[in-house]
CSV table of C-alpha atoms in Angstrom, one decimal:
chain,number,residue,atom,x,y,z
A,116,MET,CA,258.4,85.9,175.1
A,117,GLU,CA,257.1,84.3,172.0
A,118,SER,CA,253.9,84.9,172.7
A,119,GLY,CA,255.3,88.7,172.6
A,120,GLY,CA,257.2,88.7,169.6
A,121,ASN,CA,254.1,86.7,167.7
A,122,THR,CA,251.5,89.2,169.0
A,123,VAL,CA,255.0,92.0,167.4
A,124,LEU,CA,254.7,90.1,163.6
A,125,VAL,CA,250.8,90.1,163.4
A,126,LYS,CA,251.4,93.6,163.9
A,127,HIS,CA,254.1,94.3,161.5
A,128,THR,CA,252.3,92.0,158.7
A,129,THR,CA,249.0,93.6,160.1
A,130,VAL,CA,250.7,97.6,158.8
A,131,SER,CA,252.7,97.1,156.4
A,132,GLU,CA,249.0,95.0,154.8
A,133,ALA,CA,247.5,98.3,155.5
A,134,ALA,CA,249.9,100.1,153.9
A,135,ALA,CA,250.1,97.5,150.5
A,136,LEU,CA,246.5,98.1,150.4
A,137,ARG,CA,247.0,101.7,149.8
A,138,GLU,CA,250.1,101.8,147.7
A,139,ASP,CA,247.0,100.1,145.6
A,140,LEU,CA,244.4,102.2,145.5
A,141,ARG,CA,244.1,104.5,142.5
A,142,SER,CA,241.6,106.6,140.5
A,143,TYR,CA,239.0,105.7,138.5
A,144,LEU,CA,237.0,108.2,136.8
A,145,VAL,CA,232.8,106.4,136.5
A,146,VAL,CA,230.5,107.1,133.8
A,147,ILE,CA,227.1,107.4,135.8
A,148,GLU,CA,224.1,106.7,133.6
A,149,HIS,CA,220.1,107.9,134.8
A,150,GLY,CA,221.6,107.0,138.1
A,151,GLU,CA,224.0,103.8,136.5
A,152,VAL,CA,226.7,102.7,136.3
A,153,VAL,CA,227.8,102.7,132.8
A,154,ALA,CA,231.8,102.5,132.5
A,155,ARG,CA,235.0,102.8,134.7
A,156,HIS,CA,238.2,104.2,133.3
A,157,PRO,CA,241.1,104.2,135.3
A,158,VAL,CA,243.0,107.7,135.4
A,159,GLY,CA,246.7,108.0,134.9
A,160,LEU,CA,249.3,110.6,134.1
A,161,GLU,CA,248.5,110.5,130.4
A,162,PRO,CA,245.5,112.6,129.8
A,163,LEU,CA,242.3,110.9,129.0
A,164,THR,CA,239.8,112.6,126.6
A,165,VAL,CA,236.0,113.1,127.1
A,166,GLY,CA,233.2,114.1,124.2
A,167,ARG,CA,230.6,112.7,121.5
A,168,ASP,CA,233.9,112.2,119.0
A,169,PRO,CA,234.4,108.5,118.9
A,170,ALA,CA,238.2,108.5,118.7
A,171,ARG,CA,238.2,109.8,122.5
A,172,ASP,CA,238.6,108.0,125.5
A,173,ILE,CA,236.1,107.8,126.9
A,174,ILE,CA,232.6,109.0,124.2
A,175,ILE,CA,229.3,110.2,125.2
A,176,SER,CA,226.9,109.8,123.0
A,177,ASP,CA,225.0,113.0,124.2
A,178,GLU,CA,223.6,116.1,121.7
A,179,LYS,CA,224.5,118.6,125.2
A,180,VAL,CA,228.5,117.3,125.0
A,181,SER,CA,230.8,118.7,122.4
A,182,ARG,CA,232.8,116.8,120.3
A,183,LEU,CA,236.0,117.1,122.8
A,184,HIS,CA,234.4,117.8,125.7
A,185,LEU,CA,237.0,117.8,128.7
A,186,GLN,CA,239.5,115.7,129.6
A,187,VAL,CA,241.1,114.1,133.4
A,188,ALA,CA,244.7,113.3,134.1
A,189,VAL,CA,246.6,112.8,137.2
A,190,LEU,CA,248.6,115.9,137.8
A,191,ALA,CA,251.1,115.7,141.5
A,192,GLY,CA,249.0,113.0,142.6
A,193,GLU,CA,245.4,114.8,142.0
A,194,VAL,CA,242.8,114.2,139.8
A,195,VAL,CA,243.2,117.6,137.8
A,196,VAL,CA,239.4,117.8,134.7
A,197,GLU,CA,240.4,120.3,132.3
A,198,ASP,CA,237.0,121.3,129.9
A,199,LEU,CA,238.8,122.2,126.5
A,200,GLY,CA,236.1,124.5,125.8
A,201,SER,CA,233.1,123.3,125.3
A,202,SER,CA,229.6,124.4,124.3
A,203,ASN,CA,227.6,123.3,127.4
A,204,GLY,CA,230.1,123.1,129.7
A,205,THR,CA,231.4,120.6,132.7
A,206,PHE,CA,229.6,121.5,136.0
A,207,LEU,CA,231.3,120.9,140.1
A,208,ASP,CA,228.9,121.7,141.9
A,209,GLY,CA,226.7,123.1,140.1
A,210,VAL,CA,229.7,125.9,139.1
A,211,ARG,CA,230.8,126.1,135.2
A,212,LEU,CA,234.8,125.0,135.4
A,213,MET,CA,236.8,128.0,133.8
A,214,THR,CA,240.5,126.5,134.6
A,215,PRO,CA,241.7,123.3,135.2
A,216,THR,CA,239.9,121.8,138.2
A,217,VAL,CA,241.5,118.9,141.1
A,218,LEU,CA,238.5,116.3,141.4
A,219,PRO,CA,238.5,115.1,145.0
A,220,PRO,CA,238.0,111.3,145.2
A,221,GLU,CA,233.4,110.3,145.9
A,222,ARG,CA,232.7,113.8,143.8
A,223,TRP,CA,231.6,114.4,140.2
A,224,VAL,CA,231.2,116.5,137.6
A,225,GLN,CA,228.5,117.0,135.7
A,226,LEU,CA,228.3,117.0,131.2
A,227,GLY,CA,225.6,117.1,129.4
A,228,SER,CA,223.2,114.7,131.1
A,229,ARG,CA,225.7,112.0,132.3
A,230,LEU,CA,227.9,112.6,135.6
A,231,LEU,CA,231.4,112.1,135.6
A,232,LYS,CA,233.0,110.7,139.5
A,233,HIS,CA,236.2,110.0,140.4
A,234,GLU,CA,236.6,106.5,142.4
A,235,ARG,CA,239.4,105.8,144.2
A,236,ARG,CA,239.5,101.5,145.0
A,237,SER,CA,242.5,99.4,145.3
A,238,GLN,CA,243.6,96.5,142.2
A,239,ARG,CA,242.2,93.7,144.2
A,240,GLU,CA,238.5,94.6,143.7
A,241,THR,CA,238.2,95.8,140.5
A,242,GLU,CA,240.2,91.8,139.9
A,243,ARG,CA,237.3,90.9,142.7
A,244,GLU,CA,234.8,93.4,140.1
A,245,ALA,CA,236.0,91.9,136.3
A,246,GLU,CA,235.7,88.7,138.2
A,247,LEU,CA,232.1,88.9,139.6
A,248,GLN,CA,231.5,90.5,135.4
A,249,ARG,CA,232.7,87.3,133.9
A,250,ASP,CA,230.7,85.5,135.6
A,251,LEU,CA,227.7,87.3,134.8
A,252,GLU,CA,228.6,87.8,131.3
A,253,LYS,CA,228.8,83.1,131.8
A,254,ALA,CA,225.2,82.9,132.3
A,255,ARG,CA,224.0,85.3,130.7
A,256,ALA,CA,225.3,83.0,127.7
A,257,TYR,CA,223.8,80.2,129.4
A,258,VAL,CA,220.2,82.1,129.5
A,259,GLN,CA,220.9,83.0,125.8
A,260,SER,CA,221.7,79.3,124.8
A,261,LEU,CA,218.9,78.1,126.2
A,262,LEU,CA,216.2,80.7,123.7
A,263,PRO,CA,215.5,79.0,120.1
A,264,PRO,CA,217.7,80.2,116.6
A,265,PRO,CA,215.4,82.1,114.5
A,266,VAL,CA,213.6,79.8,112.1
A,267,ARG,CA,214.3,80.8,108.7
A,268,THR,CA,212.9,78.7,106.4
A,269,GLY,CA,208.9,77.0,106.5
A,270,ASP,CA,205.6,77.8,106.3
A,271,VAL,CA,206.2,79.5,110.5
A,272,ARG,CA,209.0,81.3,111.0
A,273,THR,CA,210.1,83.8,113.3
A,274,ASP,CA,212.6,86.7,114.3
A,275,TRP,CA,214.0,88.1,118.1
A,276,PHE,CA,215.4,90.5,119.6
A,277,HIS,CA,215.9,90.2,123.5
A,278,ARG,CA,218.3,92.8,125.5
A,279,PRO,CA,218.4,92.7,129.1
A,280,SER,CA,219.1,95.2,130.9
A,281,ALA,CA,221.2,93.8,133.5
A,282,ALA,CA,223.9,91.6,132.7
A,283,LEU,CA,221.1,89.6,133.2
A,284,GLY,CA,217.1,89.8,132.7
A,285,GLY,CA,214.0,88.1,133.8
A,286,ASP,CA,212.6,87.9,130.1
A,287,ALA,CA,212.6,84.8,128.1
A,288,PHE,CA,210.3,82.9,125.4
A,289,SER,CA,210.3,80.0,123.2
A,290,TYR,CA,209.0,78.0,120.5
A,291,TRP,CA,208.5,74.5,119.7
A,292,PRO,CA,206.5,71.9,117.5
A,293,LEU,CA,203.9,69.8,119.4
A,294,ASP,CA,203.0,67.7,117.2
A,295,ARG,CA,203.0,67.6,113.4
A,296,ASP,CA,200.0,69.9,113.2
A,297,HIS,CA,200.9,72.6,116.4
A,298,LEU,CA,203.5,74.5,117.2
A,299,VAL,CA,203.9,76.4,120.4
A,300,ALA,CA,205.5,80.0,121.2
A,301,TYR,CA,205.1,81.7,124.6
A,302,LEU,CA,206.9,85.0,126.3
A,303,VAL,CA,207.7,85.3,130.1
A,304,ASP,CA,208.2,88.6,132.0
A,305,VAL,CA,209.4,88.1,135.3
A,306,SER,CA,208.5,90.6,137.7
A,307,GLY,CA,212.1,92.5,138.6
A,308,HIS,CA,214.8,92.9,136.9
A,309,GLY,CA,218.7,91.1,137.4
A,310,VAL,CA,219.9,87.8,138.4
A,311,GLU,CA,217.2,87.2,140.6
A,312,ALA,CA,214.6,87.9,138.3
A,313,ALA,CA,217.1,85.7,134.7
A,314,MET,CA,216.8,82.8,137.6
A,315,HIS,CA,213.2,82.0,137.9
A,316,SER,CA,213.0,82.0,134.2
A,317,VAL,CA,215.6,79.7,133.8
A,318,SER,CA,212.9,77.5,136.2
A,319,VAL,CA,210.3,78.5,134.1
A,320,LEU,CA,212.1,77.6,130.7
A,321,ASN,CA,212.7,74.0,131.8
A,322,VAL,CA,209.3,73.7,132.9
A,323,MET,CA,208.8,74.5,129.7
A,324,ARG,CA,210.9,72.3,128.0
A,325,GLN,CA,210.6,69.5,129.2
A,326,LYS,CA,206.7,69.8,129.7
A,327,ALA,CA,207.1,69.1,133.1
A,328,LEU,CA,203.3,69.7,133.9
A,329,PRO,CA,201.9,66.6,135.0
A,330,GLY,CA,198.6,65.8,133.3
A,331,VAL,CA,198.6,68.8,131.3
A,332,ASP,CA,197.8,68.7,127.4
A,333,PHE,CA,200.4,71.5,126.2
A,334,ARG,CA,197.5,72.0,122.7
A,335,ASP,CA,195.1,73.7,125.7
A,336,PRO,CA,196.2,77.3,126.9
A,337,GLY,CA,194.3,77.5,129.6
A,338,GLN,CA,195.3,73.9,131.3
A,339,VAL,CA,199.3,75.5,130.1
A,340,LEU,CA,198.6,78.6,132.5
A,341,ASP,CA,196.6,76.3,135.2
A,342,GLY,CA,199.0,74.4,135.3
A,343,LEU,CA,202.2,77.0,135.4
A,344,ASN,CA,199.8,78.7,138.3
A,345,ALA,CA,199.7,75.5,140.9
A,346,ASN,CA,203.2,75.0,140.4
A,347,PHE,CA,204.7,78.9,141.2
A,348,GLN,CA,202.8,80.0,143.9
A,349,MET,CA,205.3,83.1,144.6
A,350,GLU,CA,205.3,82.0,148.6
A,351,ASP,CA,207.1,79.2,147.4
A,352,HIS,CA,209.6,81.6,145.1
A,353,GLY,CA,210.7,84.1,146.9
A,354,GLY,CA,208.2,86.3,146.6
A,355,LEU,CA,208.6,86.6,142.3
A,356,PHE,CA,206.2,86.1,140.0
A,357,PHE,CA,205.7,86.2,136.3
A,358,THR,CA,203.5,87.7,133.7
A,359,LEU,CA,202.7,84.9,130.8
A,360,TRP,CA,201.4,85.0,126.6
A,361,TYR,CA,200.7,81.4,125.7
A,362,GLY,CA,199.9,80.2,122.2
A,363,VAL,CA,199.0,77.3,120.0
A,364,TYR,CA,199.3,77.4,116.2
A,365,SER,CA,197.1,74.3,115.0
A,366,ARG,CA,198.7,74.6,111.2
A,367,SER,CA,195.6,71.9,109.8
A,368,ALA,CA,192.9,74.5,111.0
A,369,ARG,CA,195.1,78.2,110.5
A,370,ARG,CA,194.5,78.5,114.1
A,371,LEU,CA,195.7,80.1,116.9
A,372,ARG,CA,194.7,79.7,120.1
A,373,TYR,CA,196.1,81.8,123.3
A,374,ALA,CA,195.7,82.8,127.1
A,375,THR,CA,197.8,85.1,128.8
A,376,ALA,CA,198.4,85.9,132.7
A,377,GLY,CA,199.0,89.4,133.9
A,378,HIS,CA,200.1,90.2,130.5
A,379,HIS,CA,199.4,92.7,127.7
A,380,PRO,CA,197.7,91.6,124.3
A,381,GLY,CA,200.1,89.9,121.3
A,382,ILE,CA,199.8,91.6,118.6
A,383,LEU,CA,198.3,89.8,115.5
A,384,PHE,CA,199.0,91.5,111.6
A,385,ALA,CA,196.1,89.7,109.7
A,386,GLY,CA,195.6,91.4,106.5
A,387,GLY,CA,192.1,92.8,107.9
A,388,ALA,CA,192.8,97.9,108.5
A,389,ALA,CA,193.7,97.2,112.5
A,390,PRO,CA,195.8,94.8,113.9
A,391,GLU,CA,194.2,92.6,116.9
A,392,HIS,CA,195.2,92.4,119.5
A,393,LEU,CA,195.7,88.6,121.6
A,394,ARG,CA,194.8,88.3,125.1
A,395,THR,CA,192.3,86.8,127.6
A,396,ARG,CA,192.1,88.0,131.7
A,397,GLY,CA,194.1,87.2,134.3
A,398,PRO,CA,196.4,87.3,136.8
A,399,MET,CA,200.0,87.3,136.9
A,400,ILE,CA,201.0,83.6,137.3
A,401,GLY,CA,201.8,83.2,140.8
A,402,ALA,CA,200.1,85.9,142.5
A,403,VAL,CA,196.5,83.9,143.0
A,404,PRO,CA,196.0,80.3,144.2
A,405,GLY,CA,193.6,77.6,142.2
A,406,GLN,CA,193.3,80.3,139.6
A,407,LYS,CA,191.8,79.6,136.9
A,408,TYR,CA,192.6,80.6,133.2
A,409,THR,CA,190.0,80.6,129.8
A,410,ALA,CA,192.4,80.8,126.5
A,411,ALA,CA,190.5,82.0,123.5
A,412,GLU,CA,190.8,81.6,119.4
A,413,THR,CA,191.7,83.4,115.5
A,414,LEU,CA,192.3,82.4,112.4
A,415,VAL,CA,194.9,83.3,110.7
A,416,PRO,CA,195.3,84.1,107.5
A,417,PRO,CA,197.8,83.3,105.0
A,418,GLY,CA,200.7,86.1,105.1
A,419,SER,CA,199.9,86.9,108.9
A,420,LEU,CA,202.7,88.0,111.4
A,421,LEU,CA,202.5,87.7,115.2
A,422,TYR,CA,204.2,90.1,117.3
A,423,LEU,CA,204.8,89.4,121.7
A,424,PHE,CA,206.8,91.3,123.3
A,425,SER,CA,207.4,92.5,126.7
A,426,ASP,CA,206.9,95.0,128.5
A,427,GLY,CA,210.2,96.6,128.9
A,428,ALA,CA,209.2,97.1,125.2
A,429,PHE,CA,206.9,99.9,125.6
A,430,GLU,CA,207.3,100.8,128.9
A,431,VAL,CA,209.8,103.6,128.4
A,432,THR,CA,210.2,107.3,129.2
A,433,SER,CA,210.2,109.8,126.3
A,434,PRO,CA,213.2,112.5,125.8
A,435,GLU,CA,211.5,114.8,127.5
A,436,GLY,CA,210.3,112.9,130.2
A,437,ARG,CA,207.4,111.4,129.2
A,438,GLN,CA,205.9,108.0,130.5
A,439,LEU,CA,205.6,106.0,127.1
A,440,GLY,CA,203.1,103.3,127.2
A,441,LEU,CA,201.2,100.4,124.1
A,442,GLU,CA,199.8,102.7,122.6
A,443,ASP,CA,203.3,104.8,121.9
A,444,PHE,CA,204.5,101.1,120.5
A,445,LEU,CA,201.7,99.8,118.4
A,446,PRO,CA,202.5,102.4,115.5
A,447,LEU,CA,206.3,100.9,115.7
A,448,LEU,CA,204.8,97.6,114.8
A,449,GLY,CA,204.3,95.9,111.1
A,450,GLY,CA,204.9,97.9,107.4
A,451,SER,CA,206.0,96.7,104.4
A,452,GLY,CA,208.5,94.2,104.8
A,453,ALA,CA,207.5,94.0,108.3
A,454,GLY,CA,208.4,89.7,108.3
A,455,THR,CA,211.6,89.3,106.9
A,456,PRO,CA,214.8,88.4,109.3
A,457,GLY,CA,216.1,91.6,111.5
A,458,GLU,CA,211.9,92.3,111.6
A,459,ALA,CA,212.8,92.4,115.3
A,460,GLU,CA,216.1,94.4,115.6
A,461,ARG,CA,214.4,97.0,113.6
A,462,VAL,CA,211.5,97.2,116.3
A,463,TYR,CA,214.6,98.0,118.9
A,464,VAL,CA,215.6,100.2,117.1
A,465,ALA,CA,212.9,101.9,117.0
A,466,VAL,CA,211.9,101.9,120.4
A,467,ARG,CA,215.6,103.2,121.4
A,468,LYS,CA,214.7,106.5,118.9
A,469,GLN,CA,211.2,106.7,120.6
A,470,ALA,CA,213.1,107.2,124.1
A,471,ARG,CA,215.9,108.7,125.9
A,472,PRO,CA,219.7,108.3,125.3
A,473,GLY,CA,221.0,105.6,127.3
A,474,PRO,CA,220.1,102.4,128.3
A,475,LEU,CA,216.5,100.8,128.7
A,476,THR,CA,215.6,100.7,132.5
A,477,ASP,CA,213.8,96.9,131.9
A,478,ASP,CA,214.4,94.1,129.4
A,479,PHE,CA,213.7,93.8,126.0
A,480,SER,CA,211.9,91.4,124.1
A,481,VAL,CA,210.2,91.1,120.7
A,482,LEU,CA,209.6,87.9,119.1
A,483,ALA,CA,208.5,88.3,115.7
A,484,VAL,CA,205.9,85.1,114.1
A,485,SER,CA,205.1,84.8,110.0
A,486,PHE,CA,202.8,82.9,109.4
A,487,ASP,CA,202.8,81.6,105.2
B,239,MET,CA,209.0,108.6,145.8
B,240,LYS,CA,207.0,110.5,148.9
B,241,MET,CA,204.7,108.7,151.4
B,242,ASP,CA,202.4,110.0,154.3
B,243,ILE,CA,200.6,108.1,156.8
B,244,SER,CA,197.9,108.6,159.2
B,245,GLU,CA,195.6,107.0,160.9
B,246,GLN,CA,191.9,107.6,160.9
B,247,ASP,CA,189.3,106.0,163.0
B,248,GLY,CA,191.0,102.7,162.8
B,249,VAL,CA,192.6,103.1,159.2
B,250,LEU,CA,195.8,103.5,157.6
B,251,ARG,CA,195.3,107.0,155.1
B,252,ILE,CA,198.2,106.0,152.7
B,253,GLY,CA,199.2,108.8,149.9
B,254,LEU,CA,201.3,107.9,147.9
B,255,VAL,CA,203.2,110.5,145.6
B,256,GLY,CA,205.9,109.6,142.4
B,257,ARG,CA,207.3,106.6,140.5
B,258,LEU,CA,206.5,102.9,142.1
B,259,ASP,CA,210.0,101.9,139.7
B,260,THR,CA,212.8,99.7,141.5
B,261,PRO,CA,214.4,102.8,143.4
B,262,GLY,CA,210.9,103.8,144.6
B,263,VAL,CA,210.0,100.3,145.7
B,264,ASP,CA,213.2,100.6,147.8
B,265,ALA,CA,212.8,103.8,149.4
B,266,ILE,CA,209.5,102.4,150.7
B,267,GLU,CA,208.8,98.7,150.7
B,268,THR,CA,210.3,98.3,154.1
B,269,ARG,CA,207.9,101.7,155.7
B,270,LEU,CA,204.7,100.2,153.7
B,271,THR,CA,205.0,96.7,154.9
B,272,ALA,CA,205.9,97.6,158.4
B,273,ALA,CA,203.0,100.2,158.9
B,274,CYS,CA,200.9,97.5,157.7
B,275,VAL,CA,201.0,94.4,158.2
B,276,PRO,CA,202.6,93.3,162.1
B,277,GLY,CA,199.4,95.2,163.0
B,278,ALA,CA,196.8,93.2,160.4
B,279,ALA,CA,195.8,97.0,159.5
B,280,ARG,CA,193.2,98.2,157.3
B,281,ALA,CA,194.4,100.5,154.7
B,282,ILE,CA,193.4,102.8,152.0
B,283,VAL,CA,196.5,103.6,149.9
B,284,ASP,CA,196.0,106.7,147.4
B,285,LEU,CA,197.8,106.1,144.2
B,286,SER,CA,196.5,109.9,141.8
B,287,GLY,CA,199.7,111.0,142.6
B,288,VAL,CA,201.9,107.8,140.6
B,289,GLU,CA,202.6,108.1,137.3
B,290,PHE,CA,204.3,104.7,137.1
B,291,ILE,CA,204.8,101.7,138.2
B,292,GLY,CA,207.0,98.8,137.3
B,293,SER,CA,206.1,94.8,138.3
B,294,LEU,CA,208.2,95.3,141.5
B,295,GLY,CA,205.2,97.8,143.0
B,296,LEU,CA,202.7,95.2,142.0
B,297,ARG,CA,204.5,93.1,143.8
B,298,MET,CA,204.9,94.3,146.6
B,299,PHE,CA,200.4,95.7,146.8
B,300,ILE,CA,200.3,91.8,146.3
B,301,THR,CA,202.8,91.2,149.0
B,302,ILE,CA,201.7,93.0,150.7
B,303,ALA,CA,197.7,92.2,150.6
B,304,ARG,CA,198.7,88.4,150.7
B,305,ALA,CA,200.2,88.9,154.1
B,306,LEU,CA,197.3,91.0,155.8
B,307,SER,CA,194.9,89.1,154.3
B,308,ARG,CA,196.0,85.9,156.7
B,309,ARG,CA,195.9,88.1,159.1
B,310,SER,CA,192.6,89.2,158.8
B,311,GLY,CA,193.6,92.7,157.9
B,312,LYS,CA,193.1,94.4,154.2
B,313,MET,CA,194.1,96.5,151.4
B,314,VAL,CA,192.2,99.1,149.4
B,315,LEU,CA,193.8,100.6,146.5
B,316,TYR,CA,192.5,103.5,144.9
B,317,ALA,CA,192.7,106.8,142.3
B,318,PRO,CA,194.9,104.8,139.5
B,319,GLN,CA,196.2,107.3,136.9
B,320,GLY,CA,197.1,107.1,133.4
B,321,PHE,CA,199.1,104.9,132.6
B,322,VAL,CA,198.9,103.2,136.2
B,323,ALA,CA,195.1,102.0,135.8
B,324,GLN,CA,196.5,100.9,132.3
B,325,VAL,CA,199.2,99.3,134.2
B,326,PHE,CA,196.3,97.6,136.6
B,327,GLU,CA,193.7,95.8,133.6
B,328,THR,CA,197.1,94.0,132.0
B,329,ALA,CA,197.6,92.5,135.4
B,330,SER,CA,193.9,91.9,136.1
B,331,LEU,CA,195.3,93.1,139.6
B,332,GLY,CA,191.6,94.3,140.4
B,333,ASP,CA,190.7,90.1,141.4
B,334,ILE,CA,193.9,90.6,143.3
B,335,ILE,CA,193.5,93.8,145.2
B,336,PRO,CA,190.6,95.9,146.1
B,337,VAL,CA,191.1,98.9,143.3
B,338,ARG,CA,188.7,101.8,144.0
B,339,PRO,CA,188.4,105.0,141.5
B,340,ASP,CA,188.0,107.2,145.0
B,341,ALA,CA,189.0,107.0,149.0
B,342,ALA,CA,185.0,107.0,150.3
B,343,ALA,CA,184.7,104.5,147.7
B,344,ALA,CA,187.9,102.4,149.5
B,345,LEU,CA,186.7,103.5,152.6
B,346,ALA,CA,183.1,101.7,152.1
B,347,ALA,CA,185.5,98.6,151.0
B,348,VAL,CA,188.2,98.4,153.6
B,349,LYS,CA,185.4,98.4,156.3
B,350,ALA,CA,183.4,95.7,154.5
């Protein structure tokens, strides 16, 4: 009897839980840009307006979207989309909406290059995701805290801009004085992006911060790359490798020694007609056991400006869908006032203008170093 | 991302078309690895139809090539174009995996 009673009780609880979960489900409008969810808005009885104008509830910066494009609301338990006379239209399954139309769950409408998808999810799912987002935000703050503050005074000054493509990214960089004469600067780009890449870049940053490479003279870029390569073989690190630009500047000699591992050149504007491309040949760190890296050097005249950057800065797609490369990025560097604070962000804004609208697909880092 | 795999005279011929970005790699990595690694294949990979390669694409090729070299298999890439050729040069990929200009040179290298 007792066990039978329990069974009934269990069944009863399960049914009521399921009912509670059903009641808990609510509708969200998800904004999808180039296949990625960029925002999620709860939809209720109060209509949400969507358009390019900053006064809208959901703002979409796309030239093909009208200032006031459409509105969405729950009517009689259904999500209903109404195009408010937009110039370029709202489409459901390729058909332009002429009247208010029900948008069923898991379906979407298209306006410009964006999709608005109707998603049903429970409060609990939404809260769980918000919690995950908060954790990611904390992790992002931790990674940011490992990046050095810009140096605004002295004979060597720095300015940087860092924007991961996801909440976390695999780009990292740092600079510090080795001794009274020597300054180090480097930039790391871990394969892939997201949490996995960020964790790897943090472990590289910490090894470098603590100079935890036994027997390595940090004034010698070749030794540093050899040491990192011995410590970060991809088989021992979840199949991850990273590219690296590493340089050491001697104030007394005005000489920059550098070495690169699978990385594109650093760009030095040294007063000559054309900027100097600072790169040595060598594969990514972790890809070839026992690899030996060699360094090169150059002189740094007063007034020089050095740029280090990740490939996410130039591997972008133009609005016409063309793949852009280093040759499209280089003209954005240098110019008058280039050594002033805000230079790295200026470069970011210029890249965004070259790229199609929406978030960049890879992590973006630019570090500018100016020398008196 | 499109991938064709055929076999001729004991050599896997793999043709790739599209972008080897994160979704592109996700779409083919498991099948490509399964086709090459367990049987210690000799494989040549036509990249003439690949317009973009990101770091995950490089990682996929390096991982497969390293697994093959431990099993006495071999992978040779050929005909990278424009952007992809530039990425290979920057990464010094030729130091890790043989890269050849065309199918005939790739066949000769994979049989060597």
